[in-house]
JSON list of C-alpha atoms in Angstrom, two decimals:
[
{"chain": "A", "resi": 1298, "resn": "MET", "atom": "CA", "xyz": [95.49, -28.28, 65.17]},
{"chain": "A", "resi": 1299, "resn": "THR", "atom": "CA", "xyz": [96.47, -26.30, 62.10]},
{"chain": "A", "resi": 1300, "resn": "THR", "atom": "CA", "xyz": [98.63, -29.05, 60.62]},
{"chain": "A", "resi": 1301, "resn": "GLY", "atom": "CA", "xyz": [99.03, -32.79, 60.64]},
{"chain": "A", "resi": 1302, "resn": "ILE", "atom": "CA", "xyz": [96.75, -35.74, 61.19]},
{"chain": "A", "resi": 1303, "resn": "PRO", "atom": "CA", "xyz": [93.65, -34.00, 62.59]},
{"chain": "A", "resi": 1304, "resn": "VAL", "atom": "CA", "xyz": [93.34, -31.65, 59.63]},
{"chain": "A", "resi": 1305, "resn": "THR", "atom": "CA", "xyz": [93.93, -34.48, 57.14]},
{"chain": "A", "resi": 1306, "resn": "LEU", "atom": "CA", "xyz": [91.44, -36.66, 59.01]},
{"chain": "A", "resi": 1307, "resn": "ALA", "atom": "CA", "xyz": [89.01, -33.74, 59.18]},
{"chain": "A", "resi": 1308, "resn": "ALA", "atom": "CA", "xyz": [89.25, -33.29, 55.40]},
{"chain": "A", "resi": 1309, "resn": "VAL", "atom": "CA", "xyz": [88.53, -36.99, 54.83]},
{"chain": "A", "resi": 1310, "resn": "THR", "atom": "CA", "xyz": [85.60, -36.84, 57.27]},
{"chain": "A", "resi": 1311, "resn": "LEU", "atom": "CA", "xyz": [84.19, -33.79, 55.49]},
{"chain": "A", "resi": 1312, "resn": "GLU", "atom": "CA", "xyz": [84.47, -35.52, 52.13]},
{"chain": "A", "resi": 1313, "resn": "ALA", "atom": "CA", "xyz": [82.63, -38.56, 53.51]},
{"chain": "A", "resi": 1314, "resn": "ALA", "atom": "CA", "xyz": [79.83, -36.28, 54.77]},
{"chain": "A", "resi": 1315, "resn": "ARG", "atom": "CA", "xyz": [79.72, -34.50, 51.41]},
{"chain": "A", "resi": 1316, "resn": "ALA", "atom": "CA", "xyz": [79.42, -37.84, 49.59]},
{"chain": "A", "resi": 1317, "resn": "LYS", "atom": "CA", "xyz": [76.45, -38.81, 51.80]},
{"chain": "A", "resi": 1318, "resn": "GLY", "atom": "CA", "xyz": [74.88, -35.36, 51.59]},
{"chain": "A", "resi": 1319, "resn": "VAL", "atom": "CA", "xyz": [74.74, -34.93, 55.36]},
{"chain": "A", "resi": 1320, "resn": "MET", "atom": "CA", "xyz": [75.48, -32.05, 57.70]},
{"chain": "A", "resi": 1321, "resn": "ILE", "atom": "CA", "xyz": [77.70, -32.43, 60.79]},
{"chain": "A", "resi": 1322, "resn": "ALA", "atom": "CA", "xyz": [77.29, -31.14, 64.33]},
{"chain": "A", "resi": 1323, "resn": "THR", "atom": "CA", "xyz": [79.49, -31.65, 67.37]},
{"chain": "A", "resi": 1324, "resn": "ALA", "atom": "CA", "xyz": [78.70, -31.63, 71.08]},
{"chain": "A", "resi": 1325, "resn": "GLU", "atom": "CA", "xyz": [81.90, -31.06, 73.02]},
{"chain": "A", "resi": 1326, "resn": "SER", "atom": "CA", "xyz": [82.79, -30.90, 76.66]},
{"chain": "A", "resi": 1327, "resn": "CYS", "atom": "CA", "xyz": [86.42, -31.83, 77.39]},
{"chain": "A", "resi": 1328, "resn": "THR", "atom": "CA", "xyz": [87.64, -30.66, 73.97]},
{"chain": "A", "resi": 1329, "resn": "GLY", "atom": "CA", "xyz": [86.01, -27.24, 74.22]},
{"chain": "A", "resi": 1330, "resn": "GLY", "atom": "CA", "xyz": [85.43, -26.89, 70.49]},
{"chain": "A", "resi": 1331, "resn": "MET", "atom": "CA", "xyz": [88.56, -28.54, 69.14]},
{"chain": "A", "resi": 1332, "resn": "ILE", "atom": "CA", "xyz": [86.61, -31.05, 67.02]},
{"chain": "A", "resi": 1333, "resn": "ILE", "atom": "CA", "xyz": [84.51, -28.42, 65.28]},
{"chain": "A", "resi": 1334, "resn": "GLY", "atom": "CA", "xyz": [87.66, -26.31, 65.02]},
{"chain": "A", "resi": 1335, "resn": "SER", "atom": "CA", "xyz": [89.51, -29.08, 63.19]},
{"chain": "A", "resi": 1336, "resn": "LEU", "atom": "CA", "xyz": [86.61, -29.43, 60.76]},
{"chain": "A", "resi": 1337, "resn": "THR", "atom": "CA", "xyz": [86.31, -25.70, 60.08]},
{"chain": "A", "resi": 1338, "resn": "GLU", "atom": "CA", "xyz": [90.08, -25.46, 59.62]},
{"chain": "A", "resi": 1339, "resn": "VAL", "atom": "CA", "xyz": [89.48, -27.10, 56.24]},
{"chain": "A", "resi": 1340, "resn": "ALA", "atom": "CA", "xyz": [88.55, -24.66, 53.48]},
{"chain": "A", "resi": 1341, "resn": "GLY", "atom": "CA", "xyz": [85.09, -25.31, 52.09]},
{"chain": "A", "resi": 1342, "resn": "SER", "atom": "CA", "xyz": [83.82, -27.02, 55.23]},
{"chain": "A", "resi": 1343, "resn": "SER", "atom": "CA", "xyz": [80.78, -24.76, 55.44]},
{"chain": "A", "resi": 1344, "resn": "ASP", "atom": "CA", "xyz": [78.85, -26.94, 53.00]},
{"chain": "A", "resi": 1345, "resn": "VAL", "atom": "CA", "xyz": [78.74, -29.83, 55.52]},
{"chain": "A", "resi": 1346, "resn": "VAL", "atom": "CA", "xyz": [79.46, -28.33, 58.95]},
{"chain": "A", "resi": 1347, "resn": "GLU", "atom": "CA", "xyz": [76.21, -27.20, 60.55]},
{"chain": "A", "resi": 1348, "resn": "ARG", "atom": "CA", "xyz": [77.23, -26.21, 64.09]},
{"chain": "A", "resi": 1349, "resn": "GLY", "atom": "CA", "xyz": [79.17, -27.04, 67.22]},
{"chain": "A", "resi": 1350, "resn": "PHE", "atom": "CA", "xyz": [77.79, -27.10, 70.74]},
{"chain": "A", "resi": 1351, "resn": "ILE", "atom": "CA", "xyz": [80.38, -26.41, 73.42]},
{"chain": "A", "resi": 1352, "resn": "THR", "atom": "CA", "xyz": [78.77, -27.69, 76.59]},
{"chain": "A", "resi": 1353, "resn": "TYR", "atom": "CA", "xyz": [81.47, -27.67, 79.22]},
{"chain": "A", "resi": 1354, "resn": "SER", "atom": "CA", "xyz": [79.11, -27.35, 82.19]},
{"chain": "A", "resi": 1355, "resn": "ASN", "atom": "CA", "xyz": [76.25, -29.64, 83.16]},
{"chain": "A", "resi": 1356, "resn": "THR", "atom": "CA", "xyz": [73.93, -26.65, 82.86]},
{"chain": "A", "resi": 1357, "resn": "ALA", "atom": "CA", "xyz": [75.00, -26.19, 79.23]},
{"chain": "A", "resi": 1358, "resn": "LYS", "atom": "CA", "xyz": [74.49, -29.90, 78.56]},
{"chain": "A", "resi": 1359, "resn": "ARG", "atom": "CA", "xyz": [70.94, -29.65, 79.93]},
{"chain": "A", "resi": 1360, "resn": "GLU", "atom": "CA", "xyz": [70.01, -26.32, 78.32]},
{"chain": "A", "resi": 1361, "resn": "MET", "atom": "CA", "xyz": [71.64, -26.67, 74.90]},
{"chain": "A", "resi": 1362, "resn": "LEU", "atom": "CA", "xyz": [71.38, -30.41, 74.28]},
{"chain": "A", "resi": 1363, "resn": "GLY", "atom": "CA", "xyz": [68.51, -31.55, 76.47]},
{"chain": "A", "resi": 1364, "resn": "VAL", "atom": "CA", "xyz": [70.61, -33.92, 78.57]},
{"chain": "A", "resi": 1365, "resn": "SER", "atom": "CA", "xyz": [68.42, -35.20, 81.36]},
{"chain": "A", "resi": 1366, "resn": "PRO", "atom": "CA", "xyz": [69.20, -33.99, 84.90]},
{"chain": "A", "resi": 1367, "resn": "VAL", "atom": "CA", "xyz": [68.37, -37.54, 86.02]},
{"chain": "A", "resi": 1368, "resn": "THR", "atom": "CA", "xyz": [70.99, -39.00, 83.68]},
{"chain": "A", "resi": 1369, "resn": "LEU", "atom": "CA", "xyz": [73.58, -36.50, 84.92]},
{"chain": "A", "resi": 1370, "resn": "ALA", "atom": "CA", "xyz": [72.76, -37.26, 88.56]},
{"chain": "A", "resi": 1371, "resn": "GLN", "atom": "CA", "xyz": [72.68, -41.02, 88.12]},
{"chain": "A", "resi": 1372, "resn": "TYR", "atom": "CA", "xyz": [75.74, -41.51, 85.88]},
{"chain": "A", "resi": 1373, "resn": "GLY", "atom": "CA", "xyz": [77.72, -38.27, 86.04]},
{"chain": "A", "resi": 1374, "resn": "ALA", "atom": "CA", "xyz": [78.81, -36.07, 83.17]},
{"chain": "A", "resi": 1375, "resn": "VAL", "atom": "CA", "xyz": [81.58, -38.47, 82.15]},
{"chain": "A", "resi": 1376, "resn": "SER", "atom": "CA", "xyz": [79.47, -41.43, 81.10]},
{"chain": "A", "resi": 1377, "resn": "GLU", "atom": "CA", "xyz": [78.31, -43.18, 77.97]},
{"chain": "A", "resi": 1378, "resn": "GLN", "atom": "CA", "xyz": [74.73, -42.34, 78.93]},
{"chain": "A", "resi": 1379, "resn": "VAL", "atom": "CA", "xyz": [75.47, -38.60, 78.88]},
{"chain": "A", "resi": 1380, "resn": "ALA", "atom": "CA", "xyz": [77.54, -38.91, 75.69]},
{"chain": "A", "resi": 1381, "resn": "ARG", "atom": "CA", "xyz": [74.55, -40.63, 74.04]},
{"chain": "A", "resi": 1382, "resn": "GLU", "atom": "CA", "xyz": [72.15, -37.89, 75.10]},
{"chain": "A", "resi": 1383, "resn": "MET", "atom": "CA", "xyz": [74.60, -35.20, 74.01]},
{"chain": "A", "resi": 1384, "resn": "ALA", "atom": "CA", "xyz": [74.97, -36.70, 70.52]},
{"chain": "A", "resi": 1385, "resn": "GLU", "atom": "CA", "xyz": [71.25, -37.29, 70.10]},
{"chain": "A", "resi": 1386, "resn": "GLY", "atom": "CA", "xyz": [70.51, -33.80, 71.40]},
{"chain": "A", "resi": 1387, "resn": "ALA", "atom": "CA", "xyz": [72.95, -32.26, 68.92]},
{"chain": "A", "resi": 1388, "resn": "VAL", "atom": "CA", "xyz": [71.13, -33.93, 66.02]},
{"chain": "A", "resi": 1389, "resn": "SER", "atom": "CA", "xyz": [67.66, -33.09, 67.30]},
{"chain": "A", "resi": 1390, "resn": "ARG", "atom": "CA", "xyz": [68.56, -29.47, 68.06]},
{"chain": "A", "resi": 1391, "resn": "SER", "atom": "CA", "xyz": [70.29, -28.71, 64.77]},
{"chain": "A", "resi": 1392, "resn": "GLN", "atom": "CA", "xyz": [69.91, -29.21, 61.05]},
{"chain": "A", "resi": 1393, "resn": "ALA", "atom": "CA", "xyz": [72.64, -31.88, 61.11]},
{"chain": "A", "resi": 1394, "resn": "GLN", "atom": "CA", "xyz": [72.06, -35.55, 60.39]},
{"chain": "A", "resi": 1395, "resn": "ILE", "atom": "CA", "xyz": [75.19, -36.76, 62.21]},
{"chain": "A", "resi": 1396, "resn": "ALA", "atom": "CA", "xyz": [76.78, -35.59, 65.44]},
{"chain": "A", "resi": 1397, "resn": "VAL", "atom": "CA", "xyz": [79.64, -36.71, 67.59]},
{"chain": "A", "resi": 1398, "resn": "ALA", "atom": "CA", "xyz": [79.74, -35.95, 71.32]},
{"chain": "A", "resi": 1399, "resn": "VAL", "atom": "CA", "xyz": [82.60, -36.12, 73.80]},
{"chain": "A", "resi": 1400, "resn": "THR", "atom": "CA", "xyz": [82.73, -35.82, 77.56]},
{"chain": "A", "resi": 1401, "resn": "GLY", "atom": "CA", "xyz": [85.71, -36.77, 79.68]},
{"chain": "A", "resi": 1402, "resn": "ILE", "atom": "CA", "xyz": [88.47, -36.10, 82.16]},
{"chain": "A", "resi": 1403, "resn": "ALA", "atom": "CA", "xyz": [91.30, -34.48, 80.20]},
{"chain": "A", "resi": 1404, "resn": "GLY", "atom": "CA", "xyz": [93.28, -33.90, 83.39]},
{"chain": "A", "resi": 1405, "resn": "PRO", "atom": "CA", "xyz": [95.00, -33.31, 85.53]},
{"chain": "A", "resi": 1406, "resn": "GLY", "atom": "CA", "xyz": [93.01, -35.14, 88.13]},
{"chain": "A", "resi": 1407, "resn": "GLY", "atom": "CA", "xyz": [90.27, -37.69, 88.02]},
{"chain": "A", "resi": 1408, "resn": "SER", "atom": "CA", "xyz": [89.27, -40.37, 90.48]},
{"chain": "A", "resi": 1409, "resn": "GLU", "atom": "CA", "xyz": [89.47, -44.11, 90.99]},
{"chain": "A", "resi": 1410, "resn": "HIS", "atom": "CA", "xyz": [86.14, -44.56, 89.16]},
{"chain": "A", "resi": 1411, "resn": "LYS", "atom": "CA", "xyz": [86.72, -41.87, 86.51]},
{"chain": "A", "resi": 1412, "resn": "PRO", "atom": "CA", "xyz": [90.45, -41.60, 85.97]},
{"chain": "A", "resi": 1413, "resn": "GLU", "atom": "CA", "xyz": [92.35, -38.95, 84.07]},
{"chain": "A", "resi": 1414, "resn": "GLY", "atom": "CA", "xyz": [92.28, -39.70, 80.38]},
{"chain": "A", "resi": 1415, "resn": "ARG", "atom": "CA", "xyz": [88.82, -41.33, 80.31]},
{"chain": "A", "resi": 1416, "resn": "VAL", "atom": "CA", "xyz": [86.63, -39.98, 77.52]},
{"chain": "A", "resi": 1417, "resn": "CYS", "atom": "CA", "xyz": [83.12, -41.10, 76.61]},
{"chain": "A", "resi": 1418, "resn": "PHE", "atom": "CA", "xyz": [82.01, -40.75, 72.99]},
{"chain": "A", "resi": 1419, "resn": "GLY", "atom": "CA", "xyz": [78.58, -40.71, 71.43]},
{"chain": "A", "resi": 1420, "resn": "LEU", "atom": "CA", "xyz": [77.73, -40.74, 67.75]},
{"chain": "A", "resi": 1421, "resn": "ALA", "atom": "CA", "xyz": [74.18, -40.11, 66.57]},
{"chain": "A", "resi": 1422, "resn": "TYR", "atom": "CA", "xyz": [73.38, -40.54, 62.88]},
{"chain": "A", "resi": 1423, "resn": "GLU", "atom": "CA", "xyz": [69.82, -40.29, 61.61]},
{"chain": "A", "resi": 1424, "resn": "GLY", "atom": "CA", "xyz": [68.49, -43.69, 60.57]},
{"chain": "A", "resi": 1425, "resn": "HIS", "atom": "CA", "xyz": [71.16, -45.57, 62.56]},
{"chain": "A", "resi": 1426, "resn": "ASP", "atom": "CA", "xyz": [71.55, -46.74, 66.14]},
{"chain": "A", "resi": 1427, "resn": "THR", "atom": "CA", "xyz": [73.49, -44.35, 68.34]},
{"chain": "A", "resi": 1428, "resn": "ILE", "atom": "CA", "xyz": [77.00, -45.58, 69.05]},
{"chain": "A", "resi": 1429, "resn": "VAL", "atom": "CA", "xyz": [78.68, -45.03, 72.41]},
{"chain": "A", "resi": 1430, "resn": "LYS", "atom": "CA", "xyz": [82.09, -46.02, 73.64]},
{"chain": "A", "resi": 1431, "resn": "THR", "atom": "CA", "xyz": [84.61, -45.15, 76.31]},
{"chain": "A", "resi": 1432, "resn": "VAL", "atom": "CA", "xyz": [88.33, -44.80, 75.69]},
{"chain": "A", "resi": 1433, "resn": "ASN", "atom": "CA", "xyz": [90.85, -44.69, 78.51]},
{"chain": "A", "resi": 1434, "resn": "PHE", "atom": "CA", "xyz": [93.76, -42.75, 77.07]},
{"chain": "A", "resi": 1435, "resn": "GLY", "atom": "CA", "xyz": [95.49, -42.76, 80.46]},
{"chain": "A", "resi": 1436, "resn": "PRO", "atom": "CA", "xyz": [97.34, -39.95, 82.22]},
{"chain": "A", "resi": 1437, "resn": "ILE", "atom": "CA", "xyz": [99.11, -38.75, 79.07]},
{"chain": "A", "resi": 1438, "resn": "GLY", "atom": "CA", "xyz": [98.57, -35.06, 79.81]},
{"chain": "A", "resi": 1439, "resn": "ARG", "atom": "CA", "xyz": [95.70, -32.71, 79.12]},
{"chain": "A", "resi": 1440, "resn": "ALA", "atom": "CA", "xyz": [96.81, -31.63, 75.64]},
{"chain": "A", "resi": 1441, "resn": "ASN", "atom": "CA", "xyz": [97.44, -35.21, 74.53]},
{"chain": "A", "resi": 1442, "resn": "VAL", "atom": "CA", "xyz": [94.08, -36.45, 75.84]},
{"chain": "A", "resi": 1443, "resn": "ARG", "atom": "CA", "xyz": [92.29, -33.64, 74.03]},
{"chain": "A", "resi": 1444, "resn": "SER", "atom": "CA", "xyz": [94.18, -34.26, 70.76]},
{"chain": "A", "resi": 1445, "resn": "ALA", "atom": "CA", "xyz": [93.57, -38.01, 70.95]},
{"chain": "A", "resi": 1446, "resn": "THR", "atom": "CA", "xyz": [89.89, -37.31, 71.59]},
{"chain": "A", "resi": 1447, "resn": "VAL", "atom": "CA", "xyz": [89.64, -35.17, 68.44]},
{"chain": "A", "resi": 1448, "resn": "ILE", "atom": "CA", "xyz": [91.24, -37.91, 66.34]},
{"chain": "A", "resi": 1449, "resn": "THR", "atom": "CA", "xyz": [88.97, -40.61, 67.79]},
{"chain": "A", "resi": 1450, "resn": "ALA", "atom": "CA", "xyz": [85.85, -38.48, 67.27]},
{"chain": "A", "resi": 1451, "resn": "LEU", "atom": "CA", "xyz": [86.74, -37.74, 63.65]},
{"chain": "A", "resi": 1452, "resn": "GLU", "atom": "CA", "xyz": [87.48, -41.42, 63.02]},
{"chain": "A", "resi": 1453, "resn": "MET", "atom": "CA", "xyz": [84.09, -42.37, 64.49]},
{"chain": "A", "resi": 1454, "resn": "MET", "atom": "CA", "xyz": [82.32, -39.96, 62.17]},
{"chain": "A", "resi": 1455, "resn": "GLN", "atom": "CA", "xyz": [84.32, -41.06, 59.14]},
{"chain": "A", "resi": 1456, "resn": "ASN", "atom": "CA", "xyz": [83.67, -44.74, 59.86]},
{"chain": "A", "resi": 1457, "resn": "ALA", "atom": "CA", "xyz": [79.94, -44.18, 60.29]},
{"chain": "A", "resi": 1458, "resn": "LEU", "atom": "CA", "xyz": [79.72, -42.16, 57.09]},
{"chain": "A", "resi": 1459, "resn": "GLU", "atom": "CA", "xyz": [81.68, -44.68, 55.07]},
{"chain": "A", "resi": 1460, "resn": "ALA", "atom": "CA", "xyz": [79.77, -47.74, 56.35]}
]
């Protein structure tokens, strides 16, 4: 993540946040901190990066972000419902005004209902409706799913900030 598209995209995302005067938080499961890492790779990011929550386990999602045990039980960790609660929890439990959340199956593995490469995204931005979406990257390998997730998450933030 030290070169290439994610760092360039991270820099553009940071500039968009700077222009809006907002702080960024992330709530990450399947990426394990790669999104916040791509943002903090850019020199000067500390003026808009507030914090990153790495919530790999369901316990962490509940304790750190306030994800409902009922939501986890009903929909599972890899769901738009959980991604929504993760993103909204990251905003409400930080000083950030925008947060992106990711939860997915990076692989290997998965199931018929939640296949390898499925990632659910949530984007909470104060004063706006929370956005959720699911992307099925397919069985492209763990590293590729995680990298594609970082790019998609940064693009979501950039698009929201530039709207």
